[in-house]
Amino acid sequence: MSEKEIPNGFHYVGNCIRPPSEANSILLQATLGCSHSKCTFCGAYKDKRFAIKDRKHLESDLRFARHYCKRQDRVFVMDGDAFIMPMKHWKWLLGEIRDKLPWVRRTTCYANLKSIMLKSDEDLKWLYDNGLKAVFLGLESGHAQVRKDIRKGGTPEELIHHCKRLRKSGIKLVSIVLLGLGQTHLSMEHARETGRALSEIDPEAVSALSLMPLRNTPLGEAYEKGEFDMPDPLGIIRELRELVEHTNLSRGSFRSVHASNYLPIDAKFPRDKEAVLATLDQALAGNVQLKPEWMRGL
Ligand code: SF4
C-alpha cells in the first residue's frame, strides 16, 4: 500500500480488550496478548501469543486514524500489557502519534508490575513527557500469599516500590483490584493488605471488581473441583467494606461499577469514604438490594 492510500480500517488480531473509560479512544493494537499470561484467574488473550506487532500495521492504522478519527483525542494502546514494549518501540510510537495525530491529548495502556520494573525512572519520565499520561494496572491483591497463589508475580513490596516510581514520573495510575481472590479463609487479610498497598501507592483511581471464576482458567478449574472457594455475595460486600476501611487515598476515585460487582460504588476519597462505609453497613444489614447473580458479567 502506498503512503497516500487510505486503509479501510484498523488492523486487529483476536479479541481486543480496553477499559470502559477508553470507549471513545482510538484503539491502536501495538502488541498481541500478554507477556505474563500466567495469572490463574485470567481468561484473556488465550487466543494469541505475546508479540510486538509489525510497524507496517501500525503505520497503516495511524494513516486510517489520521483520516477518520479527528474527533477522538485519546489513544489507547493494546493489548494486555503494551507498557512492556521496549523504549525504542515507545519512542517510535509516541513520535508517530505526535506527528500523525497532533490533536491527541493523551495516550494510555495496560501495564503489569514487570513492565514497570523494566523501565528506569528516566524512561518513565520520558514516556510521560511524550504523551503517555496514564496506565491501567491489574494490581489484584496486596497480599503476599494471594499474589503467589494467583501467580501474579512480584511481592507487595516490589509492587508498592515500582508503582510509587511510576507515580513520581507523573504517569497517572488506575489500579484494578479483585475481590474474592483470597477465598473465604484469606478474604479479610486480602482486603486489608490490598488497602494497605493502595494507601502507600496512593493512585489516582481504584477500580474494584469481583471475581467470577472462568472455566478456561486454572482458578476456574479449581473452583469447579471444589478446591477454590468463593465468599458468598455478603462475604464479598464484607471484603469490600474491609478494603474501603483500609484504603486511604490523598485524592482519588474509588469505584466498583464493573458489571461483576454486587453493589456499585462511585466515590471520591477521602471525601466520600464515611458515606461509602455507611452504605456498605446498610448492605450488610440487608437494607440495600444487591445485584442478582444473573445480572453479573465480565
Ligand atoms: S497480567 Fe493481566 S492480562 Fe496478563 S495474565 Fe495477568 S491478568 Fe491476564
Coordinates of C-alpha atoms and ligand atoms in Angstrom, one line a residue:
M1 CA 0.0 0.0 0.0
S2 CA 1.4 3.4 -0.9
E3 CA 1.8 6.2 1.6
K4 CA -1.2 8.0 0.0
E5 CA -3.6 5.2 0.1
I6 CA -6.1 5.3 3.0
P7 CA -6.7 1.9 4.6
N8 CA -10.3 0.9 5.1
G9 CA -10.0 0.0 8.8
F10 CA -7.7 -0.8 11.7
H11 CA -5.6 -4.0 11.7
Y12 CA -6.8 -6.0 14.8
V13 CA -5.8 -9.6 15.7
G14 CA -8.1 -11.7 18.0
N15 CA -10.2 -10.3 20.8
C16 CA -9.4 -6.8 21.8
I17 CA -9.9 -5.5 25.4
R18 CA -10.0 -2.0 26.7
P19 CA -11.0 -0.3 29.9
P20 CA -14.6 1.1 29.9
S21 CA -13.3 4.6 30.2
E22 CA -11.4 4.3 26.9
A23 CA -14.6 3.6 24.9
N24 CA -14.1 6.7 22.8
S25 CA -10.4 6.4 22.3
I26 CA -8.6 5.5 19.2
L27 CA -7.6 1.8 19.8
L28 CA -4.1 1.0 18.4
Q29 CA -3.0 -2.6 18.8
A30 CA 0.8 -2.4 19.1
T31 CA 1.3 -5.7 20.9
L32 CA -0.6 -9.0 20.9
G33 CA -1.7 -10.8 24.1
C34 CA 0.0 -10.5 27.4
S35 CA 3.7 -11.1 28.1
H36 CA 3.0 -12.6 31.5
S37 CA -0.1 -14.7 30.7
K38 CA 0.2 -16.7 33.9
C39 CA -2.5 -15.3 36.3
T40 CA -4.6 -18.2 37.3
F41 CA -7.9 -16.3 37.1
C42 CA -7.4 -14.6 33.8
G43 CA -9.1 -15.9 30.6
A44 CA -8.0 -13.0 28.4
Y45 CA -5.9 -13.4 25.3
K46 CA -5.9 -17.2 25.3
D47 CA -6.3 -16.9 21.5
K48 CA -2.8 -15.4 20.9
R49 CA 0.8 -15.5 21.9
F50 CA 2.6 -12.4 23.1
A51 CA 4.3 -10.4 20.3
I52 CA 5.1 -6.9 19.3
K53 CA 3.3 -6.1 16.1
D54 CA 5.0 -5.2 12.9
R55 CA 5.3 -1.5 12.4
K56 CA 3.7 -1.6 9.0
H57 CA 0.4 -2.5 10.6
L58 CA 0.7 0.4 13.0
E59 CA 1.7 2.8 10.2
S60 CA -1.5 1.7 8.3
D61 CA -3.6 2.2 11.5
L62 CA -2.2 5.7 12.0
R63 CA -3.0 6.6 8.4
F64 CA -6.5 5.4 9.0
A65 CA -6.9 7.3 12.2
R66 CA -5.4 10.5 10.6
H67 CA -8.3 10.5 8.2
Y68 CA -11.2 9.1 10.2
C69 CA -10.6 9.8 13.9
K70 CA -10.2 13.5 14.1
R71 CA -12.8 13.8 16.8
Q72 CA -11.1 11.3 19.1
D73 CA -8.4 13.0 21.2
R74 CA -7.2 9.9 23.1
V75 CA -5.3 6.8 22.1
F76 CA -5.4 3.5 24.0
V77 CA -2.5 1.2 23.1
M78 CA -3.4 -2.5 23.3
D79 CA -3.1 -5.4 24.1
G80 CA -2.8 -6.8 27.7
D81 CA 0.4 -5.1 28.8
A82 CA 1.6 -2.9 26.0
F83 CA 3.6 -1.0 28.5
I84 CA 6.2 -3.8 28.3
M85 CA 7.3 -2.6 24.9
P86 CA 11.0 -1.6 24.9
M87 CA 11.7 2.1 24.9
K88 CA 12.7 2.1 21.2
H89 CA 9.2 1.0 20.3
W90 CA 7.6 3.5 22.6
K91 CA 9.8 6.3 21.3
W92 CA 8.8 5.4 17.7
L93 CA 5.1 5.0 18.5
L94 CA 4.7 8.2 20.6
G95 CA 6.6 10.1 18.0
E96 CA 4.3 8.8 15.3
I97 CA 1.2 9.7 17.3
R98 CA 2.5 13.2 17.9
D99 CA 3.3 13.7 14.2
K100 CA 0.3 11.9 12.6
L101 CA -2.4 12.7 15.1
P102 CA -1.4 16.0 16.6
W103 CA -4.8 16.6 18.1
V104 CA -4.4 13.6 20.5
R105 CA -4.1 14.8 24.1
R106 CA -3.2 11.7 25.9
T107 CA -2.1 8.1 25.3
T108 CA -2.8 5.3 27.8
C109 CA -2.3 1.5 28.0
Y110 CA -2.5 -1.5 30.3
A111 CA 0.6 -2.3 32.4
N112 CA 1.7 -5.0 34.8
L113 CA 4.3 -4.9 37.5
K114 CA 7.1 -6.5 35.4
S115 CA 6.6 -3.9 32.7
I116 CA 7.0 -1.1 35.2
M117 CA 10.0 -2.8 36.7
L118 CA 11.8 -2.9 33.4
K119 CA 11.5 0.9 32.9
S120 CA 14.1 3.3 34.6
D121 CA 13.0 6.5 36.3
E122 CA 14.3 8.3 33.2
D123 CA 12.2 6.1 30.9
L124 CA 9.1 6.7 32.9
K125 CA 9.6 10.5 32.8
W126 CA 10.3 10.4 29.1
L127 CA 7.1 8.5 28.5
Y128 CA 5.1 10.9 30.5
D129 CA 6.6 14.0 28.8
N130 CA 5.9 12.5 25.4
G131 CA 2.3 11.7 25.8
L132 CA 1.8 8.5 27.9
K133 CA -0.3 10.1 30.6
A134 CA -1.9 7.1 32.4
V135 CA -1.7 3.3 32.8
F136 CA -4.2 0.7 34.0
L137 CA -2.6 -1.8 36.3
G138 CA -4.2 -5.1 37.4
L139 CA -2.9 -4.8 40.9
E140 CA -5.4 -7.5 42.1
S141 CA -4.0 -8.0 45.6
G142 CA -1.5 -6.6 48.1
H143 CA -1.4 -9.9 50.0
A144 CA 1.8 -11.8 49.5
Q145 CA 0.3 -15.3 49.6
V146 CA -2.6 -14.4 47.4
R147 CA -0.3 -12.9 44.9
K148 CA 1.7 -16.1 44.9
D149 CA -1.4 -18.3 44.6
I150 CA -2.7 -16.4 41.6
R151 CA 0.8 -16.3 40.0
K152 CA 0.6 -12.6 39.7
G153 CA 4.4 -12.1 40.0
G154 CA 6.2 -9.8 42.4
T155 CA 5.9 -9.2 46.1
P156 CA 3.7 -6.5 47.7
E157 CA 6.9 -4.5 48.5
E158 CA 8.0 -4.6 44.9
L159 CA 4.5 -3.6 43.8
I160 CA 4.5 -0.6 46.1
H161 CA 8.0 0.5 45.2
H162 CA 7.6 0.4 41.5
C163 CA 4.1 1.9 41.5
K164 CA 5.5 4.8 43.5
R165 CA 8.2 5.3 40.9
L166 CA 5.6 5.3 38.2
R167 CA 3.5 7.9 40.0
K168 CA 6.6 10.1 40.7
S169 CA 7.1 10.4 36.9
G170 CA 3.6 12.0 36.6
I171 CA 2.0 9.0 34.8
K172 CA -1.4 8.5 36.4
L173 CA -2.2 5.1 37.8
V174 CA -5.6 3.4 37.7
S175 CA -5.4 0.3 39.9
I176 CA -7.7 -2.6 39.4
V177 CA -8.2 -4.9 42.4
L178 CA -10.1 -8.2 42.6
L179 CA -12.4 -9.1 45.4
G180 CA -12.7 -12.8 46.2
L181 CA -9.1 -13.8 45.3
G182 CA -8.4 -14.6 49.0
Q183 CA -11.2 -17.2 49.1
T184 CA -13.0 -17.3 52.4
H185 CA -10.0 -18.0 54.7
L186 CA -7.9 -15.1 53.5
S187 CA -10.8 -12.8 52.5
M188 CA -10.3 -10.1 55.2
E189 CA -6.5 -10.3 55.0
H190 CA -6.6 -9.9 51.3
A191 CA -8.8 -6.8 51.7
R192 CA -6.6 -5.3 54.4
E193 CA -3.3 -5.9 52.7
T194 CA -4.7 -4.6 49.4
G195 CA -6.0 -1.5 51.2
R196 CA -2.5 -1.0 52.7
A197 CA -0.8 -1.3 49.4
L198 CA -3.2 1.1 47.8
S199 CA -2.8 3.6 50.6
E200 CA 1.0 3.5 50.2
I201 CA 0.9 3.8 46.4
D202 CA -1.9 6.4 46.5
P203 CA -3.1 6.0 42.9
E204 CA -5.4 8.5 41.2
A205 CA -8.1 5.8 40.8
V206 CA -9.0 2.4 42.2
S207 CA -11.4 0.1 40.5
A208 CA -12.7 -2.9 42.5
L209 CA -14.0 -5.9 40.5
S210 CA -15.5 -9.1 41.9
L211 CA -14.0 -12.4 40.9
M212 CA -16.1 -14.6 38.6
P213 CA -14.2 -17.9 38.1
L214 CA -13.9 -18.7 34.4
R215 CA -13.9 -22.3 33.1
N216 CA -10.9 -21.8 30.8
T217 CA -8.6 -20.8 33.6
P218 CA -6.7 -22.8 36.3
L219 CA -8.6 -21.0 39.0
G220 CA -11.9 -21.8 37.3
E221 CA -11.0 -25.4 37.1
A222 CA -10.0 -25.5 40.8
Y223 CA -13.4 -23.8 41.6
E224 CA -15.3 -26.5 39.7
K225 CA -13.5 -29.2 41.6
G226 CA -14.2 -27.6 44.9
E227 CA -10.6 -26.7 45.5
F228 CA -11.1 -22.9 45.4
D229 CA -14.0 -21.5 47.5
M230 CA -15.5 -18.1 47.0
P231 CA -17.0 -15.9 49.7
D232 CA -20.8 -15.6 49.1
P233 CA -22.3 -12.2 48.0
L234 CA -22.4 -10.8 51.5
G235 CA -18.9 -12.1 52.1
I236 CA -17.8 -10.1 49.1
I237 CA -19.5 -7.0 50.4
R238 CA -17.8 -7.6 53.8
E239 CA -14.5 -7.8 52.0
L240 CA -15.2 -4.6 50.1
R241 CA -16.0 -2.9 53.3
E242 CA -12.7 -4.0 54.8
L243 CA -10.9 -2.8 51.7
V244 CA -12.6 0.6 51.8
E245 CA -11.8 0.9 55.5
H246 CA -8.1 0.3 54.9
T247 CA -7.8 2.4 51.8
N248 CA -6.6 5.9 52.4
L249 CA -6.2 8.0 49.3
S250 CA -5.0 11.6 49.4
R251 CA -7.2 12.4 46.5
G252 CA -8.6 9.8 44.2
S253 CA -11.6 7.9 42.9
F254 CA -12.8 4.6 44.3
R255 CA -15.2 2.7 42.1
S256 CA -16.9 -0.6 42.0
V257 CA -19.2 0.0 39.0
H258 CA -17.9 -3.0 36.9
A259 CA -20.6 -5.5 35.9
S260 CA -19.1 -8.2 38.1
N261 CA -19.9 -6.3 41.3
Y262 CA -22.9 -6.8 43.6
L263 CA -23.1 -3.2 44.7
P264 CA -22.0 -0.2 42.6
I265 CA -19.9 2.5 44.3
D266 CA -18.7 5.6 42.6
A267 CA -16.9 7.8 45.2
K268 CA -14.2 10.3 45.7
F269 CA -11.8 9.6 48.5
P270 CA -11.2 10.8 51.2
R271 CA -14.4 12.9 50.9
D272 CA -17.0 10.1 50.5
K273 CA -15.2 7.4 52.5
E274 CA -17.5 7.5 55.5
A275 CA -20.6 7.6 53.4
V276 CA -19.4 4.5 51.4
L277 CA -18.8 2.7 54.7
A278 CA -22.3 3.6 55.9
T279 CA -23.8 2.3 52.6
L280 CA -21.8 -1.0 52.9
D281 CA -23.0 -1.4 56.5
Q282 CA -26.6 -1.0 55.3
A283 CA -26.0 -3.6 52.7
L284 CA -24.5 -6.0 55.3
A285 CA -27.6 -5.4 57.4
G286 CA -29.8 -6.4 54.5
N287 CA -31.2 -3.0 53.8
V288 CA -29.7 -2.5 50.4
Q289 CA -30.5 -4.8 47.5
L290 CA -27.5 -6.5 45.8
K291 CA -27.3 -7.2 42.1
P292 CA -28.7 -10.7 41.4
E293 CA -26.3 -13.3 40.1
W294 CA -27.8 -13.4 36.7
M295 CA -27.1 -9.7 36.1
R296 CA -23.4 -10.0 36.8
G297 CA -21.0 -10.2 34.0
L298 CA -17.4 -9.7 32.9
Ligands
SF4_1 S1 -1.1 -9.7 33.6 FE1 -3.2 -9.2 33.2 S2 -3.6 -9.9 31.0 FE2 -1.7 -10.9 31.8 S3 -2.4 -12.8 32.6 FE3 -2.3 -11.4 34.3 S4 -4.4 -10.6 34.4 FE4 -4.2 -11.6 32.4

